[in-house]
Coordinates of C-alpha atoms in Angstrom, one line a residue:
M738 CA -7.0 -3.0 -35.7
G739 CA -7.6 -6.5 -37.1
V740 CA -4.4 -7.6 -35.4
L741 CA -5.6 -6.6 -32.3
L742 CA -9.0 -8.5 -32.8
S743 CA -7.1 -11.5 -33.9
F744 CA -5.1 -11.7 -30.3
L745 CA -8.9 -11.4 -28.6
Q746 CA -10.0 -14.8 -27.6
N747 CA -12.3 -13.3 -24.6
P748 CA -15.5 -13.1 -26.6
K749 CA -16.7 -10.5 -23.7
T750 CA -13.6 -8.3 -24.4
R751 CA -13.8 -8.6 -28.0
A752 CA -17.5 -7.5 -28.0
Q753 CA -16.8 -4.3 -26.4
I754 CA -14.0 -3.3 -28.9
E755 CA -16.4 -4.4 -31.6
T756 CA -19.2 -2.1 -30.0
L757 CA -17.1 0.9 -29.8
L758 CA -16.2 0.5 -33.5
H759 CA -19.4 0.1 -34.7
N760 CA -20.7 3.1 -32.7
G761 CA -17.9 5.4 -33.8
M762 CA -16.8 5.9 -30.4
N763 CA -13.0 7.0 -31.7
K764 CA -12.2 8.9 -28.4
E765 CA -13.0 6.0 -26.0
L766 CA -10.8 3.6 -28.5
R767 CA -7.9 5.7 -28.7
E768 CA -7.9 6.0 -24.6
R769 CA -8.2 2.1 -24.6
L770 CA -6.0 1.0 -27.5
C771 CA -3.1 3.9 -27.8
C772 CA -1.3 3.7 -24.5
R773 CA -0.1 0.8 -22.3
M774 CA -0.1 0.7 -18.9
S775 CA 3.0 1.5 -17.0
F776 CA 4.3 0.4 -13.5
G777 CA 3.4 2.9 -10.9
T778 CA 3.9 3.1 -7.2
A779 CA 1.8 -0.2 -6.7
G780 CA 2.5 -2.1 -10.1
L781 CA -0.1 -2.2 -13.0
R782 CA -3.4 -1.0 -11.9
S783 CA -6.4 0.2 -14.2
A784 CA -10.0 -0.6 -14.7
M785 CA -10.9 -4.2 -15.9
G786 CA -12.3 -4.1 -19.6
A787 CA -10.8 -4.2 -23.3
G788 CA -8.1 -2.4 -24.4
F789 CA -4.3 -2.2 -23.9
S790 CA -4.8 0.5 -21.1
C791 CA -7.0 -2.2 -18.9
I792 CA -6.6 -4.8 -17.2
N793 CA -8.0 -7.9 -19.2
D794 CA -6.9 -11.5 -19.9
L795 CA -4.8 -10.3 -23.1
T796 CA -2.8 -7.5 -21.2
I797 CA -2.2 -9.9 -18.3
I798 CA -0.6 -12.5 -20.7
Q799 CA 1.3 -9.7 -22.6
T800 CA 2.9 -8.8 -19.4
T801 CA 3.7 -12.1 -18.5
Q802 CA 5.3 -12.6 -21.6
G803 CA 7.5 -9.9 -21.0
M804 CA 8.1 -10.7 -17.7
Y805 CA 9.3 -14.3 -18.8
L806 CA 11.5 -12.7 -21.5
Y807 CA 13.1 -10.4 -18.8
L808 CA 13.7 -12.9 -16.6
E809 CA 15.1 -15.1 -18.6
R810 CA 17.8 -12.7 -19.8
S811 CA 18.4 -11.7 -16.3
L812 CA 18.6 -14.7 -14.2
Q813 CA 20.4 -18.0 -15.2
D814 CA 18.4 -20.1 -12.8
L815 CA 15.0 -19.0 -13.5
T816 CA 13.8 -22.6 -14.7
Q817 CA 14.9 -24.2 -11.2
R818 CA 13.7 -21.6 -8.8
G819 CA 10.1 -20.7 -10.6
L820 CA 7.7 -17.8 -9.7
V821 CA 5.5 -17.3 -7.0
V822 CA 1.6 -16.2 -8.1
G823 CA -1.1 -15.1 -5.6
Y824 CA -4.3 -13.5 -6.2
D825 CA -7.3 -11.8 -4.5
T826 CA -10.9 -12.0 -4.9
R827 CA -11.7 -9.3 -7.5
G828 CA -14.0 -10.3 -10.6
Q829 CA -16.0 -8.5 -13.4
V830 CA -18.4 -10.6 -15.1
T831 CA -18.9 -8.2 -18.2
S832 CA -15.2 -8.9 -19.0
N833 CA -14.8 -12.1 -17.5
C834 CA -11.6 -10.9 -15.7
S835 CA -11.6 -12.6 -12.0
S836 CA -8.3 -12.3 -10.3
K837 CA -8.3 -16.2 -10.0
R838 CA -8.6 -16.6 -14.0
L839 CA -5.9 -14.0 -14.3
A840 CA -3.6 -15.8 -11.8
K841 CA -3.9 -19.0 -13.9
L842 CA -3.4 -17.4 -17.1
T843 CA -0.3 -15.9 -15.6
A844 CA 0.8 -19.4 -14.5
A845 CA -0.1 -20.8 -17.8
V846 CA 2.4 -18.3 -19.9
L847 CA 5.2 -19.3 -17.3
V848 CA 4.3 -23.1 -17.5
S849 CA 4.4 -23.2 -21.2
K850 CA 8.0 -22.0 -21.2
G851 CA 8.9 -24.7 -18.4
V852 CA 9.1 -22.2 -15.4
P853 CA 7.9 -23.7 -12.4
V854 CA 5.1 -21.7 -10.6
F855 CA 4.0 -21.9 -7.0
L856 CA 0.2 -21.1 -7.7
F857 CA -1.6 -20.6 -4.6
S858 CA -4.8 -22.8 -4.7
R859 CA -6.9 -19.8 -2.9
Y860 CA -7.0 -16.2 -2.4
V861 CA -4.3 -14.9 -0.2
P862 CA -3.2 -11.8 1.4
T863 CA -1.0 -9.7 -0.7
P864 CA 2.1 -9.7 1.7
F865 CA 1.9 -13.8 1.3
V866 CA 3.4 -13.3 -2.2
P867 CA 6.8 -11.3 -1.3
Y868 CA 6.7 -13.9 2.0
A869 CA 6.7 -16.7 -0.3
V870 CA 9.2 -15.4 -2.7
K871 CA 11.8 -15.0 0.0
K872 CA 10.9 -18.2 2.0
L873 CA 10.8 -20.5 -1.3
K874 CA 13.9 -18.7 -2.8
A875 CA 11.8 -17.7 -6.1
A876 CA 12.9 -15.7 -8.9
A877 CA 10.2 -13.3 -8.6
G878 CA 6.6 -13.0 -7.3
I879 CA 3.3 -11.6 -8.9
M880 CA 0.2 -10.6 -7.1
I881 CA -3.2 -10.1 -9.0
T882 CA -4.9 -7.3 -6.9
A883 CA -6.2 -3.8 -7.0
S884 CA -6.0 -3.5 -3.2
H885 CA -8.2 -0.7 -1.9
N886 CA -9.1 0.7 -5.3
R887 CA -12.9 0.7 -6.5
K888 CA -14.6 -2.3 -7.6
E889 CA -14.1 -1.8 -11.3
D890 CA -10.3 -2.1 -10.9
N891 CA -7.8 -4.8 -10.8
G892 CA -3.9 -4.9 -11.1
Y893 CA -0.5 -6.8 -11.5
K894 CA 1.9 -6.3 -8.6
V895 CA 5.4 -7.7 -9.1
Y896 CA 8.1 -8.5 -6.9
W897 CA 11.9 -9.2 -7.5
E898 CA 13.9 -12.1 -6.1
N899 CA 14.7 -10.2 -2.9
G900 CA 11.2 -10.2 -1.8
A901 CA 10.5 -6.3 -2.6
Q902 CA 8.3 -4.8 -5.3
I903 CA 10.4 -4.0 -8.5
T904 CA 11.6 -0.6 -9.1
S905 CA 13.5 0.7 -12.0
P906 CA 15.0 -0.6 -14.3
H907 CA 13.1 -3.5 -14.0
D908 CA 9.9 -2.0 -14.4
K909 CA 11.0 -0.3 -17.6
E910 CA 12.7 -3.3 -19.0
I911 CA 9.7 -5.7 -18.6
L912 CA 7.5 -3.1 -20.4
K913 CA 10.1 -3.3 -23.4
C914 CA 10.0 -6.9 -23.4
V915 CA 6.0 -6.8 -23.6
E916 CA 6.5 -4.8 -26.7
E917 CA 9.1 -7.0 -28.3
S918 CA 6.3 -10.0 -28.0
P919 CA 3.0 -8.5 -28.0
E920 CA 1.3 -11.5 -29.8
P921 CA 0.5 -14.3 -27.3
W922 CA 2.2 -17.5 -27.4
D923 CA 0.5 -20.8 -28.6
D924 CA -0.3 -22.0 -25.0
S925 CA -0.5 -18.7 -23.5
W926 CA -4.5 -18.9 -23.4
N927 CA -4.6 -22.5 -21.9
E928 CA -5.4 -21.8 -18.6
N929 CA -6.1 -25.4 -18.0
L930 CA -2.5 -26.0 -18.2
V931 CA -2.2 -25.1 -14.6
D932 CA -4.8 -28.2 -13.4
S933 CA -2.3 -30.6 -15.4
S934 CA 1.2 -29.6 -15.6
P935 CA 3.7 -30.9 -12.9
L936 CA 5.4 -27.6 -12.9
I937 CA 2.6 -26.1 -10.6
K938 CA 2.8 -26.5 -7.2
D939 CA 0.5 -25.1 -4.2
P940 CA 2.4 -23.2 -1.6
L941 CA -0.7 -22.1 0.5
E942 CA -0.4 -24.6 3.6
E943 CA 3.8 -24.5 3.7
I944 CA 3.5 -20.6 3.3
T945 CA 0.9 -20.2 5.9
D946 CA 2.3 -22.3 8.5
H947 CA 5.6 -20.5 8.1
Y948 CA 4.1 -17.0 8.1
M949 CA 2.4 -17.6 11.2
H950 CA 5.4 -19.1 13.0
D951 CA 7.4 -16.1 12.0
L952 CA 4.8 -13.7 13.2
R953 CA 5.9 -14.8 16.8
M954 CA 9.2 -12.8 16.5
V955 CA 6.9 -9.5 16.8
C956 CA 4.9 -11.0 19.7
F957 CA 6.3 -9.9 23.2
H958 CA 3.7 -10.3 25.6
R959 CA 1.9 -13.7 24.9
E960 CA 0.9 -14.4 28.3
L961 CA -0.8 -10.9 28.7
N962 CA -2.6 -11.4 25.7
M963 CA -4.1 -14.7 26.7
K964 CA -5.6 -12.8 30.1
T965 CA -6.7 -9.6 28.5
P966 CA -10.3 -8.5 29.2
L967 CA -10.2 -6.4 25.8
K968 CA -12.3 -7.5 22.9
F969 CA -11.6 -6.8 19.4
V970 CA -13.8 -6.6 16.2
H971 CA -12.1 -7.2 12.7
T972 CA -13.4 -6.3 9.3
S973 CA -11.8 -7.9 6.3
F974 CA -14.0 -5.4 3.9
H975 CA -15.1 -8.2 1.7
G976 CA -11.6 -9.0 0.9
V977 CA -9.2 -12.0 1.8
G978 CA -8.3 -10.8 5.5
H979 CA -10.8 -12.8 7.7
E980 CA -9.2 -16.3 8.0
Y981 CA -5.7 -15.2 8.1
V982 CA -6.2 -12.5 10.8
Q983 CA -8.2 -15.0 12.9
S984 CA -5.2 -17.1 12.7
A985 CA -2.8 -14.4 13.5
F986 CA -4.5 -13.4 16.9
K987 CA -4.3 -17.2 17.8
V988 CA -0.8 -17.1 17.4
F989 CA -0.4 -13.9 19.7
G990 CA -2.6 -15.9 22.5
F991 CA -5.8 -13.8 21.9
D992 CA -9.2 -15.2 21.4
P993 CA -10.2 -14.6 17.8
P994 CA -11.5 -11.2 17.0
I995 CA -15.3 -10.9 16.3
P996 CA -15.8 -10.9 12.5
V997 CA -17.9 -8.4 11.1
P998 CA -20.5 -11.0 9.6
E999 CA -21.7 -8.9 6.4
Q1000 CA -18.3 -8.1 5.5
K1001 CA -16.2 -11.3 6.4
D1002 CA -16.7 -12.8 3.1
P1003 CA -15.2 -12.4 -0.4
D1004 CA -17.7 -10.1 -2.5
P1005 CA -16.1 -8.5 -5.4
N1006 CA -19.1 -6.0 -5.6
F1007 CA -18.2 -4.7 -1.9
S1008 CA -21.7 -4.4 -1.3
T1009 CA -21.9 -2.7 2.1
V1010 CA -19.4 0.0 1.7
K1011 CA -19.2 2.8 -0.9
C1012 CA -15.6 2.4 -1.5
P1013 CA -13.7 -0.7 -0.2
N1014 CA -10.9 1.3 1.4
P1015 CA -10.9 1.7 5.0
E1016 CA -8.5 4.9 4.8
E1017 CA -11.8 6.7 4.2
G1018 CA -12.6 6.4 8.1
E1019 CA -15.8 6.2 10.0
C1020 CA -18.1 6.6 7.0
V1021 CA -17.0 3.1 5.9
L1022 CA -16.3 1.5 9.1
E1023 CA -20.0 1.9 10.2
L1024 CA -20.8 -1.6 10.5
S1025 CA -18.0 -2.7 12.5
L1026 CA -18.5 0.1 14.7
R1027 CA -22.1 -0.8 15.7
L1028 CA -21.1 -4.4 16.1
A1029 CA -18.3 -3.1 18.5
E1030 CA -20.7 -1.3 20.5
K1031 CA -22.9 -4.2 20.6
E1032 CA -20.3 -6.6 21.6
G1033 CA -18.4 -4.3 24.1
A1034 CA -15.3 -4.2 22.0
R1035 CA -13.4 -1.3 22.5
L1036 CA -11.4 -1.7 19.5
V1037 CA -11.9 -2.2 15.5
V1038 CA -9.1 -3.3 13.2
A1039 CA -10.0 -3.0 9.6
T1040 CA -8.0 -4.6 6.9
D1041 CA -8.5 -3.4 3.2
P1042 CA -9.5 -6.1 0.5
D1043 CA -6.0 -7.7 -0.1
A1044 CA -5.1 -7.4 3.7
D1045 CA -1.8 -5.3 3.1
R1046 CA -3.1 -2.2 5.1
L1047 CA -4.7 -1.5 8.2
A1048 CA -7.3 1.0 10.1
V1049 CA -7.9 1.2 13.7
A1050 CA -10.7 2.8 15.7
E1051 CA -11.0 3.0 19.3
L1052 CA -13.8 3.7 21.6
Q1053 CA -13.1 6.7 23.9
E1054 CA -14.5 7.1 27.6
T1055 CA -16.7 9.8 26.1
G1056 CA -18.6 7.4 23.6
R1057 CA -17.2 8.9 20.7
W1058 CA -15.1 6.9 18.5
K1059 CA -11.3 7.7 17.2
V1060 CA -10.1 6.7 14.1
F1061 CA -6.5 6.9 13.6
T1062 CA -4.8 8.5 10.9
G1063 CA -2.0 6.6 9.1
N1064 CA 0.6 8.9 10.7
E1065 CA -1.1 8.4 14.2
L1066 CA -1.0 4.7 14.1
A1067 CA 2.5 5.1 12.7
A1068 CA 3.7 7.0 15.7
L1069 CA 2.0 4.4 18.2
L1070 CA 3.5 1.3 16.4
G1071 CA 7.0 3.3 15.9
W1072 CA 7.1 3.8 19.6
W1073 CA 5.8 0.3 20.6
M1074 CA 8.5 -1.6 18.2
F1075 CA 11.2 0.6 19.9
F1076 CA 9.9 0.0 23.0
C1077 CA 9.7 -3.5 22.9
W1078 CA 13.4 -3.6 21.1
Q1079 CA 14.5 -1.9 24.3
K1080 CA 13.1 -4.2 26.6
K1081 CA 14.5 -7.3 24.7
C1082 CA 17.6 -6.6 23.6
Q1083 CA 21.2 -7.7 25.0
K1084 CA 22.8 -5.1 27.2
G1085 CA 25.2 -3.5 25.0
S1086 CA 23.2 -3.6 21.9
D1087 CA 24.2 -0.7 19.7
V1088 CA 21.2 1.6 19.0
G1089 CA 23.1 3.1 16.2
N1090 CA 22.7 -0.1 13.9
V1091 CA 18.5 0.1 14.7
Y1092 CA 16.8 1.7 11.9
M1093 CA 13.0 2.9 11.3
L1094 CA 12.0 4.3 7.9
A1095 CA 8.9 6.4 6.1
T1096 CA 8.2 7.8 2.8
A1097 CA 8.7 11.4 2.3
V1098 CA 5.2 12.5 2.1
S1099 CA 4.6 10.6 5.6
S1100 CA 4.8 12.2 9.2
S1101 CA 8.2 13.1 10.4
I1102 CA 7.5 11.8 13.7
L1103 CA 9.6 8.6 13.6
H1104 CA 12.7 11.2 12.9
A1105 CA 11.9 13.1 16.1
I1106 CA 11.8 9.8 18.2
A1107 CA 14.9 8.6 16.5
A1108 CA 16.6 11.9 17.2
K1109 CA 15.8 11.7 21.0
E1110 CA 16.3 7.8 21.2
G1111 CA 19.5 7.3 19.0
F1112 CA 18.1 5.3 16.3
L1113 CA 18.5 5.8 12.8
Y1114 CA 15.8 7.1 10.6
E1115 CA 15.5 7.3 6.7
D1116 CA 12.9 8.5 4.2
T1117 CA 12.1 7.2 0.7
L1118 CA 10.4 8.0 -2.0
P1119 CA 6.5 7.3 -1.8
G1120 CA 5.7 3.8 -2.5
F1121 CA 6.4 0.8 -0.4
K1122 CA 8.7 -0.3 -3.4
W1123 CA 11.2 1.7 -2.4
I1124 CA 11.1 0.7 1.4
G1125 CA 11.2 -2.7 0.6
N1126 CA 14.3 -2.2 -1.3
R1127 CA 16.0 0.0 1.1
V1128 CA 15.1 -2.4 4.2
K1129 CA 16.7 -5.3 2.2
T1130 CA 20.0 -3.6 1.7
L1131 CA 20.1 -2.5 5.2
L1132 CA 19.5 -6.1 6.5
D1133 CA 22.1 -7.2 4.0
N1134 CA 24.6 -4.8 5.7
G1135 CA 23.8 -6.1 9.1
K1136 CA 21.5 -3.5 10.4
T1137 CA 18.3 -4.2 12.2
V1138 CA 15.0 -2.7 11.0
L1139 CA 12.2 -2.4 13.7
F1140 CA 9.3 -0.5 11.6
A1141 CA 8.5 1.4 8.4
F1142 CA 5.5 3.0 7.3
E1143 CA 3.7 5.1 4.8
E1144 CA 0.8 7.5 5.7
S1145 CA -1.9 5.6 3.8
I1146 CA -2.2 3.3 6.5
G1147 CA 0.8 0.9 5.5
Y1148 CA 3.0 -0.8 7.8
M1149 CA 5.8 -3.3 8.1
C1150 CA 6.5 -4.4 11.6
G1151 CA 9.5 -6.3 11.5
T1152 CA 11.1 -7.6 8.6
A1153 CA 9.7 -10.9 7.7
V1154 CA 7.6 -9.4 4.6
L1155 CA 9.4 -6.5 3.0
D1156 CA 6.3 -4.8 2.0
K1157 CA 3.2 -3.5 4.2
D1158 CA 1.2 -6.0 5.8
G1159 CA -2.4 -5.6 7.6
V1160 CA -2.2 -9.1 9.0
S1161 CA 0.6 -8.6 11.4
A1162 CA 0.1 -4.7 11.8
A1163 CA -3.5 -5.9 13.1
V1164 CA -2.4 -8.2 16.0
V1165 CA 0.8 -6.2 16.9
V1166 CA -1.8 -3.2 17.5
A1167 CA -3.8 -5.6 19.4
E1168 CA -0.9 -6.8 21.7
M1169 CA 0.3 -2.8 22.1
A1170 CA -3.5 -2.0 23.2
T1171 CA -3.5 -5.1 25.6
Y1172 CA -0.4 -3.8 27.1
L1173 CA -1.5 -0.4 27.3
D1174 CA -4.6 -1.4 29.0
S1175 CA -2.8 -3.1 31.6
I1176 CA -1.4 -0.3 32.9
G1177 CA -4.3 1.8 32.5
V1178 CA -3.7 3.9 29.3
N1179 CA -5.8 3.4 25.7
L1180 CA -4.3 4.1 22.5
E1181 CA -5.3 8.1 21.9
G1182 CA -3.6 8.4 25.6
Q1183 CA -0.4 6.8 24.4
L1184 CA -0.5 8.9 21.3
V1185 CA -0.7 12.1 23.4
K1186 CA 2.0 11.1 25.4
I1187 CA 4.1 10.5 22.5
Y1188 CA 3.8 13.7 21.1
E1189 CA 4.4 15.5 24.4
T1190 CA 7.6 13.7 24.5
Y1191 CA 8.7 14.0 21.1
G1192 CA 6.9 17.0 19.9
Y1193 CA 3.2 17.2 18.5
H1194 CA 3.3 16.4 14.6
I1195 CA -0.3 17.7 13.0
A1196 CA -1.0 16.3 9.9
K1197 CA -3.5 16.6 7.2
T1198 CA -3.7 14.5 4.2
S1199 CA -6.6 14.8 1.4
Y1200 CA -6.8 14.7 -2.5
F1201 CA -8.5 16.1 -5.2
L1202 CA -10.1 13.9 -8.0
C1203 CA -9.0 14.7 -11.7
Y1204 CA -9.5 12.5 -14.5
D1205 CA -7.7 14.8 -17.2
P1206 CA -3.9 13.8 -17.2
A1207 CA -3.1 17.3 -19.3
I1208 CA -4.8 19.4 -16.4
I1209 CA -2.7 17.5 -13.8
K1210 CA 0.4 18.0 -15.9
R1211 CA -0.6 21.7 -16.4
I1212 CA -0.8 22.1 -12.6
F1213 CA 2.6 20.7 -12.0
E1214 CA 4.2 22.3 -15.0
R1215 CA 3.1 25.8 -13.8
L1216 CA 4.6 25.2 -10.3
R1217 CA 8.0 24.6 -12.0
N1218 CA 7.7 27.8 -14.1
F1219 CA 5.8 29.9 -11.5
N1220 CA 6.5 33.5 -12.5
S1221 CA 9.4 32.8 -15.0
P1222 CA 10.7 29.9 -16.8
K1223 CA 12.4 27.3 -14.5
K1224 CA 11.5 29.0 -11.7
Y1225 CA 9.6 27.8 -8.7
P1226 CA 7.5 29.7 -6.5
D1227 CA 8.8 31.8 -3.6
F1228 CA 5.5 32.4 -1.8
C1229 CA 2.5 30.2 -1.0
G1230 CA -0.1 33.0 -0.5
P1231 CA 1.3 34.9 2.7
Y1232 CA 3.9 32.1 3.5
G1233 CA 7.4 32.3 2.3
I1234 CA 8.7 28.9 1.1
L1235 CA 12.0 27.7 2.5
H1236 CA 13.0 25.0 0.6
I1237 CA 11.4 23.1 -2.3
R1238 CA 12.4 19.6 -3.5
D1239 CA 11.1 18.3 -6.9
I1240 CA 11.4 14.7 -6.7
T1241 CA 10.6 14.3 -10.4
T1242 CA 13.0 16.5 -11.8
G1243 CA 15.7 16.0 -9.2
Y1244 CA 15.8 20.2 -8.2
D1245 CA 16.4 20.1 -4.5
S1246 CA 17.1 23.8 -3.0
S1247 CA 17.9 22.8 0.4
Q1248 CA 21.2 23.7 2.0
M1249 CA 23.1 21.9 4.9
N1250 CA 21.8 22.2 8.2
K1251 CA 18.9 24.3 6.8
K1252 CA 16.2 23.6 9.6
S1253 CA 12.8 24.8 10.1
N1254 CA 10.0 24.4 12.6
G1255 CA 7.2 25.3 9.9
C1256 CA 4.9 23.6 7.9
V1257 CA 6.2 20.5 5.3
A1258 CA 3.7 20.0 2.6
T1259 CA 4.0 17.8 -0.4
L1260 CA 1.9 17.8 -3.7
R1261 CA 1.8 14.5 -5.8
T1262 CA -0.1 12.5 -8.3
S1263 CA -1.5 8.9 -7.1
G1264 CA 0.3 6.1 -8.5
T1265 CA -3.0 3.9 -8.5
E1266 CA -5.9 6.4 -8.9
P1267 CA -7.0 9.7 -10.5
K1268 CA -5.9 11.9 -7.7
I1269 CA -3.8 14.7 -7.0
K1270 CA -2.8 14.3 -3.4
Y1271 CA -1.5 16.7 -0.7
Y1272 CA 0.1 16.2 2.7
A1273 CA 1.0 19.1 5.4
E1274 CA 2.2 18.9 8.5
M1275 CA 3.2 21.2 11.3
C1276 CA 5.9 20.0 13.4
G1277 CA 6.3 21.6 17.3
S1278 CA 9.6 21.1 19.2
P1279 CA 9.7 18.2 22.0
G1280 CA 7.8 19.6 25.3
Q1281 CA 6.7 22.5 23.6
G1282 CA 4.2 23.8 21.1
D1283 CA 0.7 24.8 21.2
K1284 CA -1.3 22.0 19.6
K1285 CA -4.3 24.2 18.8
Y1286 CA -2.2 27.0 17.6
L1287 CA -0.6 24.3 15.2
E1288 CA -3.8 22.7 14.0
E1289 CA -5.1 26.2 13.2
E1290 CA -1.9 27.5 11.4
L1291 CA -1.9 24.2 9.4
K1292 CA -5.5 24.8 8.2
R1293 CA -4.5 28.2 7.0
V1294 CA -1.2 26.9 5.3
I1295 CA -3.4 24.2 3.4
D1296 CA -6.0 26.9 2.6
A1297 CA -3.1 29.0 0.8
L1298 CA -1.6 25.5 -0.8
V1299 CA -4.5 24.6 -2.4
E1300 CA -6.0 28.2 -3.6
N1301 CA -2.5 29.4 -5.0
F1302 CA -1.2 26.1 -6.6
L1303 CA -4.1 23.9 -7.3
E1304 CA -6.6 26.2 -8.2
P1305 CA -9.3 23.9 -8.1
S1306 CA -12.4 26.1 -9.4
K1307 CA -10.4 26.9 -12.3
N1308 CA -9.1 23.3 -13.2
G1309 CA -12.3 21.9 -12.2
L1310 CA -10.9 19.5 -9.4
T1311 CA -13.5 17.7 -6.9
W1312 CA -12.3 17.9 -3.5
H1313 CA -12.2 14.8 -0.8
S1314 CA -12.3 15.8 2.6
A1315 CA -10.4 13.1 4.5

């Protein structure tokens, strides 16, 4: 304990540990000090506060020292190429842990070892960091953000030299290097280094200009955009997105979207929403929907606090608002990106070289579109880090990737950024809505046409909150040893199970050419939050399928899945309805 306290130069986090010690709160001390954060689906993410399991200045310094050691061993030209460092607008007074300060400490560690750092002078959308890594040919990138998490959290997201998030073995090797050198180096605490070192460069203006220029690659109807009568409202959820979305709309020829005044400026307390996640739907979009009604705007686009994800709502003729799910918006965007590619591609272009991707827990609607239109579809493990790296491999092999998505409202339109990007997705949605409006169709109407053409894909996603890792482990171990050791379940209530894939263990019971028009369901833990998530989808055949029947059957399957496999009452799980 004495060694730890000697590491702590932040009086606020030091006081937190000393108070826990003084009050004999041994359980909380163990939780904070006896385990270190690990890389999940979006990097390191945890509550801000004292301890190795939390985000604070010490753990950021230690992680960056590990990053430096690993990069030094992996790349010969590290000191020539440097790293990109960005940050969002989060902060916590009680631990003195603003994202900006943590970014400056990150840069200080690297500069102290002679590594150049491209440190943004102000907050940026998360996709700007992977974009800058590629554009500047940097060795890696780091983004300080917790995206859409609760206000108490922060995070540390790492991108490799290819512009995609790190996967194994990089993540594990970085953590090994952290353990090798946990004591802060002499200059690691000196955040003032970034104000005086010639190794610090501000890439903000250059990257913003290049990013906005490259947006034109996914703009197909600028003249139509300039004339549209449609109005758009944008909310940035108290985060970084306002100015960047405004600029993106101008690039596409639109008037700037109407901002929600109470939410356009950064606020680390996210004071007008119960949670800063636009995926929660109408309950967190209240201010933007009311503003849209007042301004006569039919469409609302909502970027999350770090502007890498997007929610969309459309006002219907009945006066109700339709908030699209991540899967529904992906169906629209996938259709749109292929439609535009067909219109602009040269005669004789090989559709067999065209790809779209999604994560395994997302809707299979792109698979259905690909099967009918002739392009190729792949799915990946959950998390955009897998999509980004696979897309890079496809590009390196001369393939064309039009679109990729994950159901949690993350979209990649084009390949300028090898990660989800809410800024580009917002303006692409606006152009799609503009084109459809010009032919007398709205987004919901087009979604129905897509499902009628390629088959209804009725999906439901939700989650249970669970703060006890032991319970989560018990639930999944029970499924792997259901009625006897190493035996997965054959039935879920009255439903027979055709095929089980366990991504954790590598088990896969599927056989070649085994097909089903039944339900596909997935259970997994969140990589960033204390959640057990479930995903279920019923798929109808093209031109067939009773939508109402599919919806009713999906509900019955989910009820059986929850009751038989998750046992919420027995396990004390708190259910959240999406």
